[in-house]
Amino acid sequence: MSNFSRSAQQWATFARSWFLIDARMQPPGKIATMCAVRLKGKHKPIYHALSDCGDHVVVMNTRHIAFSGNKWEQKVYSSHGGYPGTFKQVTAAQLHHKDPKAELPEDILANLTEELPQPRDIPRTLSQYTQEEKDAFPRLWT
Amino acid sequence: MVFLTLSCLIRSRGPDRYWKVQELLKNARHFRGRKNRCYTLAVRAVRRAFVYATKGRVLKRHNMRTLWISRIAAATREHNMKYPTLIHNLGKTSIELNRRMLSELAITEPRTFLSLAKVAQARREEGFRAALGDGKEPAGVFSRVVVTH
């Protein structure tokens, strides 16, 4: 790095990376905070609000996002149009129903710098456990 | 100036009004609109500008410190640690680097910053061992503070 010219060093320091987050079975709030941190550039020690130091983030599998608790029925997204009668309140389930499912195009896949670790470990379904593990699990009654 | 009668002297105005006006207008030359030309408007605008400048000197120190803190926090998160733990543990090892120096090291000297993060992590683990352990193990290397003022 010592043989970089000044302009090349600047170019390399402020380069924009592409991050990928797999949102399958993840809490959307945590995904959103991770995305926001990287989009603003706050994960870099060269951060400044005026310098355009944010990165790109691609979120995939948003269709399989997982709210905890009863939020699918209870969480409400409200919006107001400014005019009387335009107050809309939509539950999270109804909002998610409108989400389209999209594939990741190849040119984005080619440019990805890093895949970020998922915030929540996905628990295995019963079919994914081996028969030995199922037998070894303690039973209260037979 | 020479005044031949007393009444002329008493009725005279100051000789240097032009220069006093220019001295004020030079502070207003980069303003927008008539404030940069007309004295009456410029007086008010220049006074507000100076008030903002005075308030800004305090804000600048405040803003710089928050910027340093956010930069140090970003750099420590790259090393799987958080800003409060870094600051607390560096203080416990009596490494008295201020936030300005820490942020500059994080940008220009990444390996030095990594070593500082490791020192803080080691001191943190020694603290855990001292709190949770039996007390039979000796205190760790970083817990033995050399200089306290």
mmCIF file of C-alpha atoms in Angstrom:
data_model
loop_
_atom_site.group_PDB
_atom_site.id
_atom_site.type_symbol
_atom_site.label_atom_id
_atom_site.label_comp_id
_atom_site.label_asym_id
_atom_site.label_seq_id
_atom_site.Cartn_x
_atom_site.Cartn_y
_atom_site.Cartn_z
ATOM 1 C CA MET A 1 0.000 0.000 0.000
ATOM 2 C CA SER A 2 2.990 2.315 0.320
ATOM 3 C CA ASN A 3 3.413 2.458 -3.451
ATOM 4 C CA PHE A 4 -0.105 3.779 -4.094
ATOM 5 C CA SER A 5 -0.312 7.286 -5.484
ATOM 6 C CA ARG A 6 -2.422 9.722 -3.464
ATOM 7 C CA SER A 7 -5.375 9.545 -5.805
ATOM 8 C CA ALA A 8 -5.241 5.759 -5.964
ATOM 9 C CA GLN A 9 -5.111 5.544 -2.153
ATOM 10 C CA GLN A 10 -8.117 7.867 -1.935
ATOM 11 C CA TRP A 11 -9.949 5.749 -4.506
ATOM 12 C CA ALA A 12 -9.214 2.567 -2.583
ATOM 13 C CA THR A 13 -10.153 4.044 0.811
ATOM 14 C CA PHE A 14 -13.496 5.424 -0.299
ATOM 15 C CA ALA A 15 -14.415 2.495 -2.522
ATOM 16 C CA ARG A 16 -17.939 1.176 -2.169
ATOM 17 C CA SER A 17 -18.360 -2.486 -1.257
ATOM 18 C CA TRP A 18 -21.371 -4.653 -1.932
ATOM 19 C CA PHE A 19 -22.744 -6.619 1.015
ATOM 20 C CA LEU A 20 -25.207 -9.491 0.916
ATOM 21 C CA ILE A 21 -27.565 -10.359 3.775
ATOM 22 C CA ASP A 22 -29.678 -13.493 3.725
ATOM 23 C CA ALA A 23 -32.848 -12.580 5.590
ATOM 24 C CA ARG A 24 -34.282 -16.080 5.744
ATOM 25 C CA MET A 25 -35.782 -16.676 9.225
ATOM 26 C CA GLN A 26 -34.229 -13.468 10.567
ATOM 27 C CA PRO A 27 -35.840 -10.685 12.615
ATOM 28 C CA PRO A 28 -36.433 -7.778 10.212
ATOM 29 C CA GLY A 29 -35.493 -5.109 12.768
ATOM 30 C CA LYS A 30 -32.003 -6.525 13.253
ATOM 31 C CA ILE A 31 -31.561 -6.913 9.491
ATOM 32 C CA ALA A 32 -32.631 -3.308 9.082
ATOM 33 C CA THR A 33 -30.151 -1.975 11.642
ATOM 34 C CA MET A 34 -27.304 -3.932 10.047
ATOM 35 C CA CYS A 35 -28.260 -2.559 6.625
ATOM 36 C CA ALA A 36 -28.604 0.997 7.907
ATOM 37 C CA VAL A 37 -25.181 0.954 9.577
ATOM 38 C CA ARG A 38 -23.521 -0.116 6.351
ATOM 39 C CA LEU A 39 -25.534 2.142 4.081
ATOM 40 C CA LYS A 40 -24.529 5.202 6.103
ATOM 41 C CA GLY A 41 -20.903 4.095 6.286
ATOM 42 C CA LYS A 42 -20.840 4.048 10.080
ATOM 43 C CA HIS A 43 -18.933 0.742 10.045
ATOM 44 C CA LYS A 44 -15.878 2.552 8.676
ATOM 45 C CA PRO A 45 -13.400 4.540 10.797
ATOM 46 C CA ILE A 46 -13.256 7.139 8.008
ATOM 47 C CA TYR A 47 -16.941 7.933 8.502
ATOM 48 C CA HIS A 48 -18.146 11.504 8.068
ATOM 49 C CA ALA A 49 -21.703 12.608 7.347
ATOM 50 C CA LEU A 50 -20.628 14.751 4.400
ATOM 51 C CA SER A 51 -18.263 12.262 2.772
ATOM 52 C CA ASP A 52 -20.139 9.777 0.622
ATOM 53 C CA CYS A 53 -18.754 6.696 2.368
ATOM 54 C CA GLY A 54 -21.733 4.345 2.452
ATOM 55 C CA ASP A 55 -21.789 0.891 0.898
ATOM 56 C CA HIS A 56 -24.387 -1.045 -1.082
ATOM 57 C CA VAL A 57 -26.422 -3.736 0.700
ATOM 58 C CA VAL A 58 -28.401 -6.449 -1.049
ATOM 59 C CA VAL A 59 -31.007 -8.231 1.097
ATOM 60 C CA MET A 60 -32.237 -11.532 -0.217
ATOM 61 C CA ASN A 61 -35.016 -13.888 0.864
ATOM 62 C CA THR A 62 -37.074 -11.079 2.350
ATOM 63 C CA ARG A 63 -40.101 -13.222 1.668
ATOM 64 C CA HIS A 64 -39.005 -15.563 4.496
ATOM 65 C CA ILE A 65 -38.481 -12.857 7.086
ATOM 66 C CA ALA A 66 -39.454 -13.910 10.619
ATOM 67 C CA PHE A 67 -41.098 -11.678 13.208
ATOM 68 C CA SER A 68 -40.957 -13.005 16.762
ATOM 69 C CA GLY A 69 -44.019 -13.258 18.960
ATOM 70 C CA ASN A 70 -47.421 -12.236 17.627
ATOM 71 C CA LYS A 71 -46.113 -9.337 15.584
ATOM 72 C CA TRP A 72 -47.479 -10.692 12.316
ATOM 73 C CA GLU A 73 -50.964 -9.971 13.635
ATOM 74 C CA GLN A 74 -50.227 -7.184 16.112
ATOM 75 C CA LYS A 75 -47.603 -4.930 14.521
ATOM 76 C CA VAL A 76 -49.264 -2.085 12.653
ATOM 77 C CA TYR A 77 -47.673 0.097 9.994
ATOM 78 C CA SER A 78 -49.483 3.430 9.808
ATOM 79 C CA SER A 79 -49.270 6.117 7.172
ATOM 80 C CA HIS A 80 -51.129 9.359 6.546
ATOM 81 C CA GLY A 81 -51.545 11.083 3.216
ATOM 82 C CA GLY A 82 -52.059 14.575 4.614
ATOM 83 C CA TYR A 83 -55.672 14.733 3.472
ATOM 84 C CA PRO A 84 -58.674 13.763 5.596
ATOM 85 C CA GLY A 85 -59.538 10.100 5.309
ATOM 86 C CA THR A 86 -56.123 9.004 4.083
ATOM 87 C CA PHE A 87 -54.998 7.471 7.369
ATOM 88 C CA LYS A 88 -54.058 3.875 6.613
ATOM 89 C CA GLN A 89 -53.187 1.248 9.171
ATOM 90 C CA VAL A 90 -51.894 -2.027 7.828
ATOM 91 C CA THR A 91 -50.838 -5.036 9.879
ATOM 92 C CA ALA A 92 -47.455 -6.582 9.188
ATOM 93 C CA ALA A 93 -49.072 -9.681 7.691
ATOM 94 C CA GLN A 94 -51.011 -7.680 5.129
ATOM 95 C CA LEU A 95 -47.961 -5.561 4.249
ATOM 96 C CA HIS A 96 -45.826 -8.653 3.743
ATOM 97 C CA HIS A 97 -48.425 -10.192 1.477
ATOM 98 C CA LYS A 98 -47.808 -7.407 -1.025
ATOM 99 C CA ASP A 99 -44.028 -8.076 -1.127
ATOM 100 C CA PRO A 100 -42.901 -9.386 -4.487
ATOM 101 C CA LYS A 101 -40.477 -12.293 -4.724
ATOM 102 C CA ALA A 102 -37.399 -11.469 -6.760
ATOM 103 C CA GLU A 103 -34.310 -13.418 -7.864
ATOM 104 C CA LEU A 104 -30.789 -12.012 -7.431
ATOM 105 C CA PRO A 105 -29.457 -11.012 -10.866
ATOM 106 C CA GLU A 106 -26.034 -12.332 -11.894
ATOM 107 C CA ASP A 107 -24.303 -8.976 -12.161
ATOM 108 C CA ILE A 108 -25.031 -8.234 -8.491
ATOM 109 C CA LEU A 109 -23.826 -11.705 -7.500
ATOM 110 C CA ALA A 110 -20.573 -11.115 -9.415
ATOM 111 C CA ASN A 111 -19.840 -7.854 -7.592
ATOM 112 C CA LEU A 112 -20.494 -8.946 -4.028
ATOM 113 C CA THR A 113 -17.635 -8.191 -1.641
ATOM 114 C CA GLU A 114 -18.897 -9.875 1.484
ATOM 115 C CA GLU A 115 -21.765 -11.886 2.841
ATOM 116 C CA LEU A 116 -22.712 -10.687 6.300
ATOM 117 C CA PRO A 117 -23.347 -13.165 9.124
ATOM 118 C CA GLN A 118 -26.999 -13.572 10.011
ATOM 119 C CA PRO A 119 -27.988 -12.132 13.386
ATOM 120 C CA ARG A 120 -30.117 -15.108 14.403
ATOM 121 C CA ASP A 121 -29.223 -18.797 14.148
ATOM 122 C CA ILE A 122 -31.926 -20.602 12.212
ATOM 123 C CA PRO A 123 -33.276 -23.506 14.278
ATOM 124 C CA ARG A 124 -33.384 -26.859 12.493
ATOM 125 C CA THR A 125 -36.706 -28.421 11.569
ATOM 126 C CA LEU A 126 -37.538 -31.888 12.876
ATOM 127 C CA SER A 127 -36.865 -33.519 9.501
ATOM 128 C CA GLN A 128 -33.297 -32.166 9.566
ATOM 129 C CA TYR A 129 -32.365 -33.985 12.781
ATOM 130 C CA THR A 130 -30.786 -37.431 12.414
ATOM 131 C CA GLN A 131 -32.555 -40.466 13.830
ATOM 132 C CA GLU A 132 -29.751 -40.912 16.445
ATOM 133 C CA GLU A 133 -30.276 -37.387 17.760
ATOM 134 C CA LYS A 134 -34.011 -37.993 17.916
ATOM 135 C CA ASP A 135 -33.461 -41.198 19.885
ATOM 136 C CA ALA A 136 -30.895 -39.565 22.202
ATOM 137 C CA PHE A 137 -33.274 -36.754 23.126
ATOM 138 C CA PRO A 138 -34.761 -37.404 26.634
ATOM 139 C CA ARG A 139 -38.426 -38.370 26.770
ATOM 140 C CA LEU A 140 -40.698 -37.672 29.690
ATOM 141 C CA TRP A 141 -43.020 -40.577 29.007
ATOM 142 C CA THR A 142 -43.259 -43.285 26.378
ATOM 143 C CA MET B 1 -8.478 69.055 10.575
ATOM 144 C CA VAL B 2 -8.344 72.758 11.411
ATOM 145 C CA PHE B 3 -11.492 74.562 12.589
ATOM 146 C CA LEU B 4 -11.384 78.332 12.440
ATOM 147 C CA THR B 5 -14.316 78.909 14.857
ATOM 148 C CA LEU B 6 -15.599 77.059 17.942
ATOM 149 C CA SER B 7 -19.038 76.520 16.425
ATOM 150 C CA CYS B 8 -17.460 74.807 13.431
ATOM 151 C CA LEU B 9 -15.598 72.469 15.770
ATOM 152 C CA ILE B 10 -18.681 71.626 17.810
ATOM 153 C CA ARG B 11 -20.822 70.977 14.757
ATOM 154 C CA SER B 12 -18.314 68.731 13.020
ATOM 155 C CA ARG B 13 -18.792 65.003 12.691
ATOM 156 C CA GLY B 14 -16.127 62.337 12.940
ATOM 157 C CA PRO B 15 -13.560 62.300 10.143
ATOM 158 C CA ASP B 16 -13.383 58.572 9.569
ATOM 159 C CA ARG B 17 -16.940 57.379 9.031
ATOM 160 C CA TYR B 18 -16.018 55.818 5.662
ATOM 161 C CA TRP B 19 -13.361 53.593 7.175
ATOM 162 C CA LYS B 20 -15.563 52.493 10.065
ATOM 163 C CA VAL B 21 -18.303 51.497 7.629
ATOM 164 C CA GLN B 22 -15.819 49.594 5.465
ATOM 165 C CA GLU B 23 -14.451 47.785 8.509
ATOM 166 C CA LEU B 24 -17.916 46.425 9.191
ATOM 167 C CA LEU B 25 -18.807 45.733 5.569
ATOM 168 C CA LYS B 26 -15.667 43.658 5.034
ATOM 169 C CA ASN B 27 -17.158 41.087 7.422
ATOM 170 C CA ALA B 28 -20.332 41.009 5.307
ATOM 171 C CA ARG B 29 -18.849 40.758 1.809
ATOM 172 C CA HIS B 30 -19.731 37.074 1.364
ATOM 173 C CA PHE B 31 -23.400 37.487 2.365
ATOM 174 C CA ARG B 32 -26.347 37.191 0.049
ATOM 175 C CA GLY B 33 -28.516 40.099 -1.070
ATOM 176 C CA ARG B 34 -28.352 43.692 0.098
ATOM 177 C CA LYS B 35 -26.824 42.626 3.410
ATOM 178 C CA ASN B 36 -23.419 42.662 1.738
ATOM 179 C CA ARG B 37 -23.706 46.279 0.545
ATOM 180 C CA CYS B 38 -26.040 48.333 2.712
ATOM 181 C CA TYR B 39 -24.757 49.347 6.127
ATOM 182 C CA THR B 40 -28.024 49.230 8.070
ATOM 183 C CA LEU B 41 -28.841 45.710 6.907
ATOM 184 C CA ALA B 42 -25.240 44.591 7.201
ATOM 185 C CA VAL B 43 -24.956 45.675 10.819
ATOM 186 C CA ARG B 44 -27.715 43.323 11.874
ATOM 187 C CA ALA B 45 -26.483 40.453 9.723
ATOM 188 C CA VAL B 46 -22.895 40.795 10.921
ATOM 189 C CA ARG B 47 -23.956 40.848 14.549
ATOM 190 C CA ARG B 48 -25.950 37.597 14.046
ATOM 191 C CA ALA B 49 -23.014 36.062 12.203
ATOM 192 C CA PHE B 50 -20.671 36.839 15.090
ATOM 193 C CA VAL B 51 -23.170 35.416 17.596
ATOM 194 C CA TYR B 52 -23.416 32.208 15.571
ATOM 195 C CA ALA B 53 -19.622 32.050 15.357
ATOM 196 C CA THR B 54 -19.357 32.335 19.136
ATOM 197 C CA LYS B 55 -21.929 29.594 19.679
ATOM 198 C CA GLY B 56 -20.287 27.528 16.957
ATOM 199 C CA ARG B 57 -16.965 27.340 18.770
ATOM 200 C CA VAL B 58 -18.614 25.309 21.549
ATOM 201 C CA LEU B 59 -20.580 23.217 19.047
ATOM 202 C CA LYS B 60 -17.426 22.490 17.056
ATOM 203 C CA ARG B 61 -15.756 20.908 20.071
ATOM 204 C CA HIS B 62 -18.939 18.924 20.741
ATOM 205 C CA ASN B 63 -19.287 17.762 17.133
ATOM 206 C CA MET B 64 -15.644 16.783 16.818
ATOM 207 C CA ARG B 65 -15.878 14.647 19.933
ATOM 208 C CA THR B 66 -18.986 12.809 18.693
ATOM 209 C CA LEU B 67 -17.276 12.231 15.349
ATOM 210 C CA TRP B 68 -14.218 10.790 17.052
ATOM 211 C CA ILE B 69 -16.410 8.558 19.201
ATOM 212 C CA SER B 70 -18.359 7.203 16.217
ATOM 213 C CA ARG B 71 -15.104 6.545 14.333
ATOM 214 C CA ILE B 72 -13.558 4.725 17.289
ATOM 215 C CA ALA B 73 -16.768 2.713 17.719
ATOM 216 C CA ALA B 74 -16.684 1.679 14.042
ATOM 217 C CA ALA B 75 -13.058 0.621 14.328
ATOM 218 C CA THR B 76 -13.583 -1.377 17.523
ATOM 219 C CA ARG B 77 -16.577 -3.160 16.020
ATOM 220 C CA GLU B 78 -14.287 -4.342 13.258
ATOM 221 C CA HIS B 79 -12.318 -6.096 15.998
ATOM 222 C CA ASN B 80 -15.421 -7.678 17.601
ATOM 223 C CA MET B 81 -15.533 -5.296 20.515
ATOM 224 C CA LYS B 82 -17.647 -2.326 21.568
ATOM 225 C CA TYR B 83 -16.655 1.281 22.207
ATOM 226 C CA PRO B 84 -17.604 1.418 25.932
ATOM 227 C CA THR B 85 -15.559 -1.707 26.727
ATOM 228 C CA LEU B 86 -12.560 -0.314 24.861
ATOM 229 C CA ILE B 87 -12.626 3.023 26.672
ATOM 230 C CA HIS B 88 -13.260 1.496 30.091
ATOM 231 C CA ASN B 89 -10.564 -1.124 29.791
ATOM 232 C CA LEU B 90 -7.993 1.243 28.320
ATOM 233 C CA GLY B 91 -8.683 3.477 31.311
ATOM 234 C CA LYS B 92 -8.183 0.569 33.685
ATOM 235 C CA THR B 93 -4.783 -0.164 32.138
ATOM 236 C CA SER B 94 -3.977 3.573 32.478
ATOM 237 C CA ILE B 95 -3.445 3.991 28.727
ATOM 238 C CA GLU B 96 -4.576 7.601 28.654
ATOM 239 C CA LEU B 97 -5.119 8.171 24.960
ATOM 240 C CA ASN B 98 -7.823 10.714 24.222
ATOM 241 C CA ARG B 99 -10.535 10.142 21.659
ATOM 242 C CA ARG B 100 -8.847 12.338 19.071
ATOM 243 C CA MET B 101 -5.678 10.260 19.100
ATOM 244 C CA LEU B 102 -7.619 6.993 19.156
ATOM 245 C CA SER B 103 -9.616 7.990 16.081
ATOM 246 C CA GLU B 104 -6.479 9.109 14.229
ATOM 247 C CA LEU B 105 -4.730 5.854 15.111
ATOM 248 C CA ALA B 106 -7.776 3.912 13.948
ATOM 249 C CA ILE B 107 -7.578 5.602 10.548
ATOM 250 C CA THR B 108 -3.849 5.864 9.889
ATOM 251 C CA GLU B 109 -2.355 3.130 12.143
ATOM 252 C CA PRO B 110 -4.702 0.144 11.994
ATOM 253 C CA ARG B 111 -2.302 -2.355 13.489
ATOM 254 C CA THR B 112 -1.572 -0.122 16.475
ATOM 255 C CA PHE B 113 -5.302 0.192 17.005
ATOM 256 C CA LEU B 114 -5.662 -3.585 16.807
ATOM 257 C CA SER B 115 -3.036 -3.981 19.504
ATOM 258 C CA LEU B 116 -4.851 -1.444 21.704
ATOM 259 C CA ALA B 117 -8.083 -3.383 21.229
ATOM 260 C CA LYS B 118 -6.301 -6.589 22.220
ATOM 261 C CA VAL B 119 -4.878 -4.950 25.352
ATOM 262 C CA ALA B 120 -8.374 -3.810 26.310
ATOM 263 C CA GLN B 121 -9.768 -7.281 25.664
ATOM 264 C CA ALA B 122 -7.041 -8.911 27.759
ATOM 265 C CA ARG B 123 -7.652 -6.503 30.648
ATOM 266 C CA ARG B 124 -11.376 -7.208 30.369
ATOM 267 C CA GLU B 125 -10.831 -10.951 30.616
ATOM 268 C CA GLU B 126 -8.520 -10.456 33.595
ATOM 269 C CA GLY B 127 -11.257 -8.452 35.251
ATOM 270 C CA PHE B 128 -13.739 -11.269 34.636
ATOM 271 C CA ARG B 129 -11.333 -13.815 36.064
ATOM 272 C CA ALA B 130 -10.721 -11.674 39.131
ATOM 273 C CA ALA B 131 -14.443 -11.190 39.717
ATOM 274 C CA LEU B 132 -15.653 -14.695 38.946
ATOM 275 C CA GLY B 133 -12.625 -16.773 39.930
ATOM 276 C CA ASP B 134 -11.505 -18.076 43.326
ATOM 277 C CA GLY B 135 -8.980 -15.387 44.151
ATOM 278 C CA LYS B 136 -6.161 -17.965 44.262
ATOM 279 C CA GLU B 137 -4.826 -17.021 40.806
ATOM 280 C CA PRO B 138 -2.528 -13.998 40.722
ATOM 281 C CA ALA B 139 -3.782 -10.820 39.086
ATOM 282 C CA GLY B 140 -2.932 -10.662 35.425
ATOM 283 C CA VAL B 141 -0.229 -8.661 33.719
ATOM 284 C CA PHE B 142 -2.455 -5.795 32.644
ATOM 285 C CA SER B 143 -4.166 -5.480 36.006
ATOM 286 C CA ARG B 144 -0.931 -4.554 37.718
ATOM 287 C CA VAL B 145 -1.057 -0.828 37.059
ATOM 288 C CA VAL B 146 2.386 0.713 36.925
ATOM 289 C CA VAL B 147 1.675 4.430 37.232
ATOM 290 C CA THR B 148 -1.256 6.063 39.007
ATOM 291 C CA HIS B 149 -1.350 9.810 39.489
#
